Coordinates of C-alpha atoms in Angstrom, one line a residue:
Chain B
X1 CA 14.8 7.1 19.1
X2 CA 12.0 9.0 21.5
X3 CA 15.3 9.3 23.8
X4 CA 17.5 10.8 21.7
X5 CA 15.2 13.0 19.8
X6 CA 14.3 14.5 23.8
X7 CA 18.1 15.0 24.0
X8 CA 17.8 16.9 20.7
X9 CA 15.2 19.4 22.1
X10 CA 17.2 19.7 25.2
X11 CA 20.7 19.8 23.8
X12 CA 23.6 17.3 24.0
X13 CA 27.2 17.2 23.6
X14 CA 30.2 15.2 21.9
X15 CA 32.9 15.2 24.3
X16 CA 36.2 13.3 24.2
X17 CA 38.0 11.7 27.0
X18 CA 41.6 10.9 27.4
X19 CA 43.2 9.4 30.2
X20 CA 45.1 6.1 31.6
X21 CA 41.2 5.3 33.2
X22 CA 39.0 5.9 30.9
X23 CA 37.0 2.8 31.7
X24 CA 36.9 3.7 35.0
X25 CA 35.6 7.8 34.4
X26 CA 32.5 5.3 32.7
X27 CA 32.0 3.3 35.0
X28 CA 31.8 6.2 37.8
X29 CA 29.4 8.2 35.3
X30 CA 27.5 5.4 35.1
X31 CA 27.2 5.0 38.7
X32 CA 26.2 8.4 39.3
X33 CA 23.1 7.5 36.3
X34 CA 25.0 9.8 33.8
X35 CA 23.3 8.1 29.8
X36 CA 26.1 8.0 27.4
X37 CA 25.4 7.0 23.6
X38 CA 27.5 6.3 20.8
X39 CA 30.6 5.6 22.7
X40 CA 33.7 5.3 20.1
X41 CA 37.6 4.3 20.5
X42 CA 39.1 6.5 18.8
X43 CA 42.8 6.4 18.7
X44 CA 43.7 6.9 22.2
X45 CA 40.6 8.6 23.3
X46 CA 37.1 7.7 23.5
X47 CA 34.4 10.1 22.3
X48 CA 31.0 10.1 23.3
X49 CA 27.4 12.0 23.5
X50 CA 25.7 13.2 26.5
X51 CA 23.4 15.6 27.8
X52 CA 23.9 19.0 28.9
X53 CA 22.5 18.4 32.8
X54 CA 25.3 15.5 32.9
X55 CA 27.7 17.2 31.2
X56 CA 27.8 19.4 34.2
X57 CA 28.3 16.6 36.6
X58 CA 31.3 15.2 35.1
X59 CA 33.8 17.9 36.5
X60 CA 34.2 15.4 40.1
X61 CA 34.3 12.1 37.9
X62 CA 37.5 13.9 36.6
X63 CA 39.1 15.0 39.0
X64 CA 38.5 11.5 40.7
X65 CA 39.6 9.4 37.5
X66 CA 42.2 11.6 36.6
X67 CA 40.6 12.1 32.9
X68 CA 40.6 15.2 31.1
X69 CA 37.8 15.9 28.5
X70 CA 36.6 18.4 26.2
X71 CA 33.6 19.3 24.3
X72 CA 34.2 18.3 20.1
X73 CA 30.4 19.5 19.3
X74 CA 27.4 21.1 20.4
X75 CA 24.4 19.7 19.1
X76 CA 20.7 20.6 19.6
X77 CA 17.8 22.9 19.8
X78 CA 19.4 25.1 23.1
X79 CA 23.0 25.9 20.6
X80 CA 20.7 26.5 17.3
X81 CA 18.6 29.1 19.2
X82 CA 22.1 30.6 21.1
X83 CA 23.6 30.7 17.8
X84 CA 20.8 32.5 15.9
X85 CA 19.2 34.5 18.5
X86 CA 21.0 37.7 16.7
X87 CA 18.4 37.6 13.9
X88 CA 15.2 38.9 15.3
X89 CA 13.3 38.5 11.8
X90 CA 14.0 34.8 11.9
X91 CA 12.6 33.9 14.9
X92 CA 9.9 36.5 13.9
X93 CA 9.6 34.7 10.2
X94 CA 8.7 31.2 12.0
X95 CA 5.6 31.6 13.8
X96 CA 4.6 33.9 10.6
X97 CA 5.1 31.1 8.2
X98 CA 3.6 28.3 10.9
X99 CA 0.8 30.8 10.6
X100 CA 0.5 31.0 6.9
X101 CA 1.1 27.4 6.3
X102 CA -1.9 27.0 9.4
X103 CA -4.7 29.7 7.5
X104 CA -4.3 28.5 3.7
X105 CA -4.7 24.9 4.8
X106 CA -8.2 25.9 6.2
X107 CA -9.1 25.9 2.7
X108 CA -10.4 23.4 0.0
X109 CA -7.8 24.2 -2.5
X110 CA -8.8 20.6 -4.5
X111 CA -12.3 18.9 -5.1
X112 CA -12.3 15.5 -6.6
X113 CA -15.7 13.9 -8.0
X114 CA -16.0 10.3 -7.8
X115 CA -18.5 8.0 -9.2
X116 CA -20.0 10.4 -11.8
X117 CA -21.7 9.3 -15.8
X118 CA -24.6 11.1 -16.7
X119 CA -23.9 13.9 -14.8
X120 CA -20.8 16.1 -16.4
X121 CA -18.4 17.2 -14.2
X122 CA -19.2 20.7 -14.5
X123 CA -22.9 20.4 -13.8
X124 CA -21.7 18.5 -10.4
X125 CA -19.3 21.2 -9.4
X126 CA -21.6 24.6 -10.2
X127 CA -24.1 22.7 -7.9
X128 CA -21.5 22.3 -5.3
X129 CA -20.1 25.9 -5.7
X130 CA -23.9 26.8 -5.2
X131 CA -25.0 25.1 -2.1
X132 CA -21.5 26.2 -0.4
X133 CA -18.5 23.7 -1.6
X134 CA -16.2 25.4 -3.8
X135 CA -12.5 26.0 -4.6
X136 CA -11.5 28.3 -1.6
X137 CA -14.1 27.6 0.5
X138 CA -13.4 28.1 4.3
X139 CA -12.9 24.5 5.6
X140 CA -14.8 24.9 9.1
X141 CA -17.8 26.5 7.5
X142 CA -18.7 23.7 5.6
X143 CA -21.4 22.0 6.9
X144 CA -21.3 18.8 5.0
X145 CA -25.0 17.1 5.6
X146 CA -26.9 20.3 4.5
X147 CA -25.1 20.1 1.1
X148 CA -25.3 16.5 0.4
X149 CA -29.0 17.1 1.5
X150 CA -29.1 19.7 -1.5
X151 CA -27.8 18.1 -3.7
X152 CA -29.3 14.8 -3.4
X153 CA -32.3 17.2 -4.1
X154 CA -31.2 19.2 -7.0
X155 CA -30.2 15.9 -9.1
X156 CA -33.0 13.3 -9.1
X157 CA -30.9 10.3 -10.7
X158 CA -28.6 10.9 -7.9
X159 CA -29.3 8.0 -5.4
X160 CA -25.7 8.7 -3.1
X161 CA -23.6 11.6 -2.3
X162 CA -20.9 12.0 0.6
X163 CA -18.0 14.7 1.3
X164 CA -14.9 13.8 2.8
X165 CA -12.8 16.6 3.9
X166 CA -8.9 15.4 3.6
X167 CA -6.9 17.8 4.9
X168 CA -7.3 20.8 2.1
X169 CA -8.8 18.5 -0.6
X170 CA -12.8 17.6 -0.9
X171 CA -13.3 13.9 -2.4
X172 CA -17.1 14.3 -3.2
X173 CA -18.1 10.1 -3.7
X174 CA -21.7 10.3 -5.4
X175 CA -23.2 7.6 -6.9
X176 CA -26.1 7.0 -9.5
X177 CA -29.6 6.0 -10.2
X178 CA -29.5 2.5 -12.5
X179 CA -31.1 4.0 -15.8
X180 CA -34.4 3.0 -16.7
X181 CA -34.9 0.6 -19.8
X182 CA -37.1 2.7 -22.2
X183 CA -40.8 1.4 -22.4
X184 CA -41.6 1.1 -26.0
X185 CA -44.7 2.9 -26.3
X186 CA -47.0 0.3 -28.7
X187 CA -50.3 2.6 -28.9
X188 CA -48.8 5.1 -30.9
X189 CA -49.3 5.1 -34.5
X190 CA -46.2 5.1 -36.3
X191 CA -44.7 4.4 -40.1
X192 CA -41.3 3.1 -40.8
X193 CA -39.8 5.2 -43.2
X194 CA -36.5 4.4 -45.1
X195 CA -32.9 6.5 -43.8
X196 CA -31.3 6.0 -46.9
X197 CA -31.4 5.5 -50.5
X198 CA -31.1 1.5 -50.6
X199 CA -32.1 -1.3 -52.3
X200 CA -34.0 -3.4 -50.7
X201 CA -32.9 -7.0 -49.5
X202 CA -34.8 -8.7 -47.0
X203 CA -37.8 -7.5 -44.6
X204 CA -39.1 -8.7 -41.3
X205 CA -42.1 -7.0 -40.3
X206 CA -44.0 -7.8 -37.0
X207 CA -46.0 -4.7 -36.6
X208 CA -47.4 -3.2 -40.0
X209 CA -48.4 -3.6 -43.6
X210 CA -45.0 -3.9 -46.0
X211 CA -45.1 -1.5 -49.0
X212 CA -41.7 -2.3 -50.5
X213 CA -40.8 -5.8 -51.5
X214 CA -36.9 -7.0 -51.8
X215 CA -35.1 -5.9 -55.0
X216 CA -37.1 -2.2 -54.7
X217 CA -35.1 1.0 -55.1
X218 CA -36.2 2.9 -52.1
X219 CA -34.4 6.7 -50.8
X220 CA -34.4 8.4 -48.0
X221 CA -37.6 9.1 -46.5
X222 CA -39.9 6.6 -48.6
X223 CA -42.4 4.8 -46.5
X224 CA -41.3 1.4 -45.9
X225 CA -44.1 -0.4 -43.5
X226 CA -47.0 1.7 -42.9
X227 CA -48.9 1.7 -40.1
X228 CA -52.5 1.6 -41.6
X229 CA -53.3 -1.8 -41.6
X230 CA -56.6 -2.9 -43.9
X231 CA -57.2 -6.9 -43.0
X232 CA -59.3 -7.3 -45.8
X233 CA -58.9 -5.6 -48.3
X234 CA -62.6 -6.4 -49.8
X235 CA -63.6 -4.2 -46.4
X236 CA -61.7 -0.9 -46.4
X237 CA -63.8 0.9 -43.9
X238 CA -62.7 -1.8 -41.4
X239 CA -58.9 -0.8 -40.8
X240 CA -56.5 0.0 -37.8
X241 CA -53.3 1.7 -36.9
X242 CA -50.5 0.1 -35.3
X243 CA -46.6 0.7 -34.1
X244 CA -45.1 -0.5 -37.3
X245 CA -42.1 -3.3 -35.8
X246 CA -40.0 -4.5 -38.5
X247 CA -36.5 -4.7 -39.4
X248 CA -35.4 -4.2 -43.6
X249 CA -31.9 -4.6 -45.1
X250 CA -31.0 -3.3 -47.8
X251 CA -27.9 -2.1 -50.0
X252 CA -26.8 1.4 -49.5
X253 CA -23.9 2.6 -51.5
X254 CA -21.1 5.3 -50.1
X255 CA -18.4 7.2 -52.0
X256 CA -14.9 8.2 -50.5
X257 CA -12.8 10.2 -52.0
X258 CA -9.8 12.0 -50.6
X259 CA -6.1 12.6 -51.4
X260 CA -3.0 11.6 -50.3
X261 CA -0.5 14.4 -50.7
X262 CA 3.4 13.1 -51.9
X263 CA 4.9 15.8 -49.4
X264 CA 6.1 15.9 -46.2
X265 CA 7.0 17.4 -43.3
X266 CA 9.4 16.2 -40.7
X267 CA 10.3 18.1 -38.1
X268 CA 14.6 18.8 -37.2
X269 CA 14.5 19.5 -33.5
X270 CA 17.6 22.0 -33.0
X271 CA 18.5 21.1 -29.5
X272 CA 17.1 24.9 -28.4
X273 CA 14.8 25.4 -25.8
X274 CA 12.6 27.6 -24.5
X275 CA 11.1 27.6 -20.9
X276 CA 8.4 29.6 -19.2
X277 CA 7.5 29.9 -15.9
X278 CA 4.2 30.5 -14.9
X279 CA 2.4 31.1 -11.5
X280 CA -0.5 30.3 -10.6
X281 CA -1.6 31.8 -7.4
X282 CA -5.4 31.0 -6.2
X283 CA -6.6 31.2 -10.2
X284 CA -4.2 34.3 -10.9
X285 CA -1.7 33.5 -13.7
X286 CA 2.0 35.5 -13.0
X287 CA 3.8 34.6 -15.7
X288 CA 8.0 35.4 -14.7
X289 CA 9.9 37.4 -17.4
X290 CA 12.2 35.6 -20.2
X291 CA 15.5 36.9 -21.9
X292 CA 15.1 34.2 -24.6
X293 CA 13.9 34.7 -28.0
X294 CA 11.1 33.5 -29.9
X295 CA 11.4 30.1 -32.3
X296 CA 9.5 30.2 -35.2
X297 CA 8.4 26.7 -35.1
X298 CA 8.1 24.7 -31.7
X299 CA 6.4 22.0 -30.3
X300 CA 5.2 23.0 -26.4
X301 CA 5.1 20.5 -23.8
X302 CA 3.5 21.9 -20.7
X303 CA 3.8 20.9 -17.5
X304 CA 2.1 21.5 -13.6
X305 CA 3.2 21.4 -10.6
X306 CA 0.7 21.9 -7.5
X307 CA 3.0 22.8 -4.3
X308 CA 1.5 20.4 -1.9
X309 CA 2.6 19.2 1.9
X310 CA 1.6 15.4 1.6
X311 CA -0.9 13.8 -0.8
X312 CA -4.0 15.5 1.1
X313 CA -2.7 19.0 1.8
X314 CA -2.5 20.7 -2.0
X315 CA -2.1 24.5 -1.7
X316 CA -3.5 26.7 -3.7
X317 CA -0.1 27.6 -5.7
X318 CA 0.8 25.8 -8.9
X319 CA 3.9 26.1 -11.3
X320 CA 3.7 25.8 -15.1
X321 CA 6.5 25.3 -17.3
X322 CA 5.8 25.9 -20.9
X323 CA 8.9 24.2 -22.8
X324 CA 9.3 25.2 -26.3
X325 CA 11.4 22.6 -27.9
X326 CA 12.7 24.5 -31.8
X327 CA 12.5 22.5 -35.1
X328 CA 13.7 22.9 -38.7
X329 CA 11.3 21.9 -41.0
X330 CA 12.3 20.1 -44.1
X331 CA 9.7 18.7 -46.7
X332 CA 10.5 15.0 -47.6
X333 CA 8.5 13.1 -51.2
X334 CA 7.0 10.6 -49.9
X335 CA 6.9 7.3 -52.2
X336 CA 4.3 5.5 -53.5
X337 CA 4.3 2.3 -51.4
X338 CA 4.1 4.9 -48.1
X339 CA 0.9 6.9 -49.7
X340 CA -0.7 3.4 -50.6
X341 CA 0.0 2.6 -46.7
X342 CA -1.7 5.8 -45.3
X343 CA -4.6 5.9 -47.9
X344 CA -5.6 2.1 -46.4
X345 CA -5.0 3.6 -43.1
X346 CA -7.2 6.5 -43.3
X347 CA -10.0 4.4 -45.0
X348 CA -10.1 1.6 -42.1
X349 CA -10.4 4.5 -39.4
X350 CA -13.2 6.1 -41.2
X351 CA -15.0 3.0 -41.6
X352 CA -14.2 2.3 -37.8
X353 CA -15.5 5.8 -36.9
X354 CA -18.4 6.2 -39.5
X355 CA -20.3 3.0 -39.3
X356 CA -21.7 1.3 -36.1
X357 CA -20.8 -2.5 -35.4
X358 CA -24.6 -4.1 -37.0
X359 CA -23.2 -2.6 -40.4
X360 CA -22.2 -5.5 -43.0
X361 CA -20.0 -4.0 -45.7
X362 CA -20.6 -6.5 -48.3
X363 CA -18.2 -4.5 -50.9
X364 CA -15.5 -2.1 -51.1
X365 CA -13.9 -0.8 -54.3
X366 CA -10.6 1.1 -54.0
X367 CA -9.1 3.3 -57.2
X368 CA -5.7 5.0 -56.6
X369 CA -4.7 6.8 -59.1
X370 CA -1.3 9.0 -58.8
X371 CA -1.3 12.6 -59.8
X372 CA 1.1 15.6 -59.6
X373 CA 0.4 16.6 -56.4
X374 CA 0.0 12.9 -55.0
X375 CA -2.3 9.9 -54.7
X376 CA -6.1 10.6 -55.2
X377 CA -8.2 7.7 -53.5
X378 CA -11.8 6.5 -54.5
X379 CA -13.5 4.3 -52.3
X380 CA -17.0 3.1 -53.3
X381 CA -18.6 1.1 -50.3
X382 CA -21.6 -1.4 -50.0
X383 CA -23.1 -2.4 -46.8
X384 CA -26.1 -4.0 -46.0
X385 CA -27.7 -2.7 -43.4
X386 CA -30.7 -1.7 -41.7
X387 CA -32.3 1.3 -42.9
X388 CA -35.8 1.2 -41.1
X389 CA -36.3 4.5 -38.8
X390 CA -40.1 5.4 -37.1
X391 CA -41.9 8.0 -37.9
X392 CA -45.4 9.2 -36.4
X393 CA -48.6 9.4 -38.3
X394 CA -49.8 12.8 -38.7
X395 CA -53.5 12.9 -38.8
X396 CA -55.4 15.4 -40.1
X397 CA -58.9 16.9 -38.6
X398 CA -60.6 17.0 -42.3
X399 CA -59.9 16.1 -45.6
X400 CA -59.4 19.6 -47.1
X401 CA -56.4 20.4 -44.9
X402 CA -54.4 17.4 -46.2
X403 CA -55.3 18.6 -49.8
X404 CA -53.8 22.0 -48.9
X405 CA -50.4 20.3 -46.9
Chain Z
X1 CA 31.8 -19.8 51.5
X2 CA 30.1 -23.2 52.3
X3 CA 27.1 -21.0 53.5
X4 CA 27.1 -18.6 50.6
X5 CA 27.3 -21.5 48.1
X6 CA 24.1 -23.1 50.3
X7 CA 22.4 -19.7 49.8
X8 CA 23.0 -20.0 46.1
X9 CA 21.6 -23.3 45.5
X10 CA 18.6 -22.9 47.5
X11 CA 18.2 -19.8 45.6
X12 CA 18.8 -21.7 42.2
X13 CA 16.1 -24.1 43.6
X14 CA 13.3 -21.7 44.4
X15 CA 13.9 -20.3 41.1
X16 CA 13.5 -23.6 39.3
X17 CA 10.6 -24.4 41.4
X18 CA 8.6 -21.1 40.8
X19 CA 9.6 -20.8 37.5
X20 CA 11.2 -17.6 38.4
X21 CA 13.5 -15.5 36.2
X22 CA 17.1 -16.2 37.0
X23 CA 19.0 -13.7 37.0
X24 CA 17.0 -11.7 39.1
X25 CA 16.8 -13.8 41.9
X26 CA 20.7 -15.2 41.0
X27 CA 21.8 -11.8 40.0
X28 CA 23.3 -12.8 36.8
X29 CA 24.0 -11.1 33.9
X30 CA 21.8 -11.1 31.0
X31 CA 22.8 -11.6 27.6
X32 CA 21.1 -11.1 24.8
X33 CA 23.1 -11.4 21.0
X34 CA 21.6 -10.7 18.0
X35 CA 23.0 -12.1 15.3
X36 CA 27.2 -11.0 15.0
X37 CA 26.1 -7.4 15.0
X38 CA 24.6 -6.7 18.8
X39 CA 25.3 -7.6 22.5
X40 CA 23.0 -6.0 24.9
X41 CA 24.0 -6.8 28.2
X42 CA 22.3 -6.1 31.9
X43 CA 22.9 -5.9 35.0
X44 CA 26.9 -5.2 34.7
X45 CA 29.4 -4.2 37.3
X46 CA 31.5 -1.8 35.2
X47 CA 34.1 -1.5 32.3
X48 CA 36.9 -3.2 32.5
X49 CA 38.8 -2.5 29.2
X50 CA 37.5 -0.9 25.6
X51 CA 38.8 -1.0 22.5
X52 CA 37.8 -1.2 18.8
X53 CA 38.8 -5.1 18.7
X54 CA 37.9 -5.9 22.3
X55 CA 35.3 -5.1 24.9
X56 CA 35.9 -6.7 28.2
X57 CA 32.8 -6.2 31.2
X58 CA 32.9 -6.7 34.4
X59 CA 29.6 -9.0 36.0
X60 CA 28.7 -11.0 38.7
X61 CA 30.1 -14.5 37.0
X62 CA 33.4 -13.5 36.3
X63 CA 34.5 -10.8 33.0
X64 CA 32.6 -11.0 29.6
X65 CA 34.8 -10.5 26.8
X66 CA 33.7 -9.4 23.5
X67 CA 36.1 -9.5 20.2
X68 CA 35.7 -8.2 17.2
X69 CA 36.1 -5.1 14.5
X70 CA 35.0 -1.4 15.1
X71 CA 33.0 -2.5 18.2
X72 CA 31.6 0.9 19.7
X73 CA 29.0 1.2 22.6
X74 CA 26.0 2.7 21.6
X75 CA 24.2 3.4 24.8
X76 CA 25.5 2.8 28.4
X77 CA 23.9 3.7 31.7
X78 CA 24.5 1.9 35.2
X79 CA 22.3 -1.3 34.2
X80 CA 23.2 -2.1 30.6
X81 CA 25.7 -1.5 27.7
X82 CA 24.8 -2.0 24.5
X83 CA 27.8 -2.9 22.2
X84 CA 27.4 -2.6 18.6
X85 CA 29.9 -3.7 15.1
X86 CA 31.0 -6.4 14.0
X87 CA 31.4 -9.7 16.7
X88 CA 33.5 -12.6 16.2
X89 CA 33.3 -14.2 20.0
X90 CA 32.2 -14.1 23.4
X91 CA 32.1 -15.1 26.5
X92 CA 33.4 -15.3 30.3

């Protein structure tokens, strides 16, 4: 393959042979250490492949052998440069585009971030663009230690960082501090104050002195354990103030009400589209001219193209195509059995989205009543949950300023 | 030709006694067929006759005859051919 691709550089022919001796004009070639490939019978001639240098020798074998041959093709990188060597700018164009092609891929044209959580992506690349990594950077400037130096220094949780430069594209591997488990702080005073209006169900109170028993009607911001605690309560000037622990249930009630609307729209897609065609050139948009009209109503798909050379050589040129696929719209009445189906729909994603996963709903009411304009839906929910949130003691330097707050 | 064939077998017994590659010290040709689409074979004496059915060689042992369909010879020089299509038999 090394062979042949040689005899490409250097040129080769495909001559044919005729003759009563053709076997024998081989033979005597081969002798004389003349490299034929792809010998074929054709008819009553034989065509094969050689080189240029041993084309030249074959003019004696002939003669000897009695053969007559003539060239078919000229193939190679001698009879391309023969055959275009009338158009200056070509040969001029090459080494200008090996150039180009050479000078933008000294560039990082593409950072990837691996290994990031806490920190948002942003954060991590305005502190790369800062310390002298960013989008168009000059790729033999970089000096890769100093900035992984930096920014292990910049972000404290940041235990790992390394740059890998991939032909044009930066993969930036970081990795992070294991978060620190919270230290409940137990010397602070605090209350445990209720987050909604509840009734109460059950209490579990480590820390603190209970105010509300189960079956109390508690709302939002009523103290629920307090952290004053009086052991005896025959000896009130002997008291102390702890970090109120407890957990307490209790009924809170939600409404829901939304409507379902009995029209539709579905869309008619007309079989018309639209496409745009934008450039991006190093973060300039060009957006190329279009002869087609407007659609009133469309639904855009848009997709990007980077203009890359292999996976690790992206180039700072990217095409966008905007198509614009036209629709008819045409309002449909939806029945009742479909409005009963997207009412239940819509109140188990809002339950899924509202309420965390320690939330019991213990009941759940649903009224649908139809109207002209479709189905109203009234959802009254009970869950039983915990509704225990801290809140510090304030203490006050003397007894007039509490009067006055 | 008594002598010659005494030169041979003494040859042919060094080169079983040394373990020594055959048709080097025999000056044989060497034949090596892979499957029904490839003959390479070395250290020929010429081409006798080619065709697209039949490719007859000229070696030290006698003529090796190839049949076949669309045989063609992919590369030859003065110390192997390498014969290429579809091969039905061989031999000398």
């Amino acid at each position: 393959m090394i062979k042949l691709f040689w005899y490409f550089l250097k040129g080769y022919v495909t001559i044919e042979i005729k003759g009563a001796t053709k076997e024998r004009f081989f033979n005597m070639a081969s002798y004389k250490n003349i490299f034929f490939w792809d010998i074929k019978h054709i008819k009553n001639s034989i065509q094969a492949k050689i080189s240029i240098q041993d084309f030249r020798k074959l003019k004696e074998i002939s003669k000897k052998t009695n053969c007559k041959y003539k060239i078919l093709y000229k193939e190679g990188l001698p009879f391309l440069i023969f055959r275009y060597r009338k158009r200056k700018i070509l040969f001029l164009g090459i080494p200008f585009f090996l150039f180009t092609l050479y000078f933008l891929t000294s560039f990082v044209w593409a950072i990837d971030i691996v290994g990031y959580n806490d920190i948002s992506y942003h954060v991590l690349i305005n502190a790369l663009d800062e310390n002298g990594l960013s989008f168009g950077t000059f790729k033999h400037t970089i000096n890769k230690l100093e900035i992984e130096e930096q920014m292990l220094n910049t972000f404290e949780n940041m235990s790992f960082i390394n740059i890998n430069l991939y032909g044009t594209r930066a993969t930036v591997t970081i990795s992070e501090n294991i978060k620190q488990v919270d230290i409940i702080d137990r010397d602070t005073p605090t209350n445990l104050v209720s987050s909604h209006a509840a009734i109460i169900h059950s209490l579990n109170v480590r820390y603190g002195d209970a105010i509300v028993t189960p079956g109390d009607v508690v709302f939002s911001g009523d103290l629920l354990v307090s952290a004053l605690v009086i052991p005896d309560d025959t000896n009130p000037d002997f008291f102390n103030y702890v970090h109120a622990t407890a957990e307490i249930y209790g009924y809170v009630y939600y409404n829901l009400d939304f409507l379902v609307s009995n029209k539709d729209i579905e869309k008619e897609f007309t079989g018309r589209i639209r496409s745009i065609y934008t450039i991006n050139i190093i973060n300039r948009y060009v957006n190329l001219p279009n002869a087609m009209q407007n659609f009133q109503n469309y639904d855009t798909i848009i997709s990007r193209t980077i203009l890359n050379f292999g996976e690790n050589y992206p180039l700072p040129f990217v095409l966008i195509v905007k198509t614009q696929k036209e629709y008819i719209e045409h309002i449909i009445q939806r029945d009742r059995q479909t409005m009963e189906q997207l009412a239940y729909r819509k109140i188990n994603e809002t339950i899924l989205n509202f309420f965390d996963f320690d939330v019991d709903i213990v009941r759940k009411n649903i009224n649908l009543e139809e109207i002209s304009e479709g189905l109203s839906v009234s959802v009254s929910l009970t869950t039983l949950q915990n509704i225990a949130i801290e809140q510090n003691v304030v203490f006050y330097e003397n007894i007039d300023d509490e009067v006055i707050n | 030709m008594k002598e010659k064939n005494k030169e041979k077998n003494l040859k042919k017994n060094i080169a079983a006694m040394f373990e020594l590659p055959k048709d080097i010290m025999l000056n044989l040709p060497y034949v090596s067929i892979i499957g029904n689409e490839e003959i390479l074979l070395q250290n020929h004496k010429g081409l006798i006759e080619y065709s697209k059915n039949v490719v007859r060689i000229k070696t030290t042992i006698g003529i090796f005859t190839a049949n076949g369909e669309d045989l063609y010879i992919s590369k030859m020089t003065n110390e192997y051919i390498n014969i290429l299509g579809k091969i039905k038999n061989c031999g000398y």
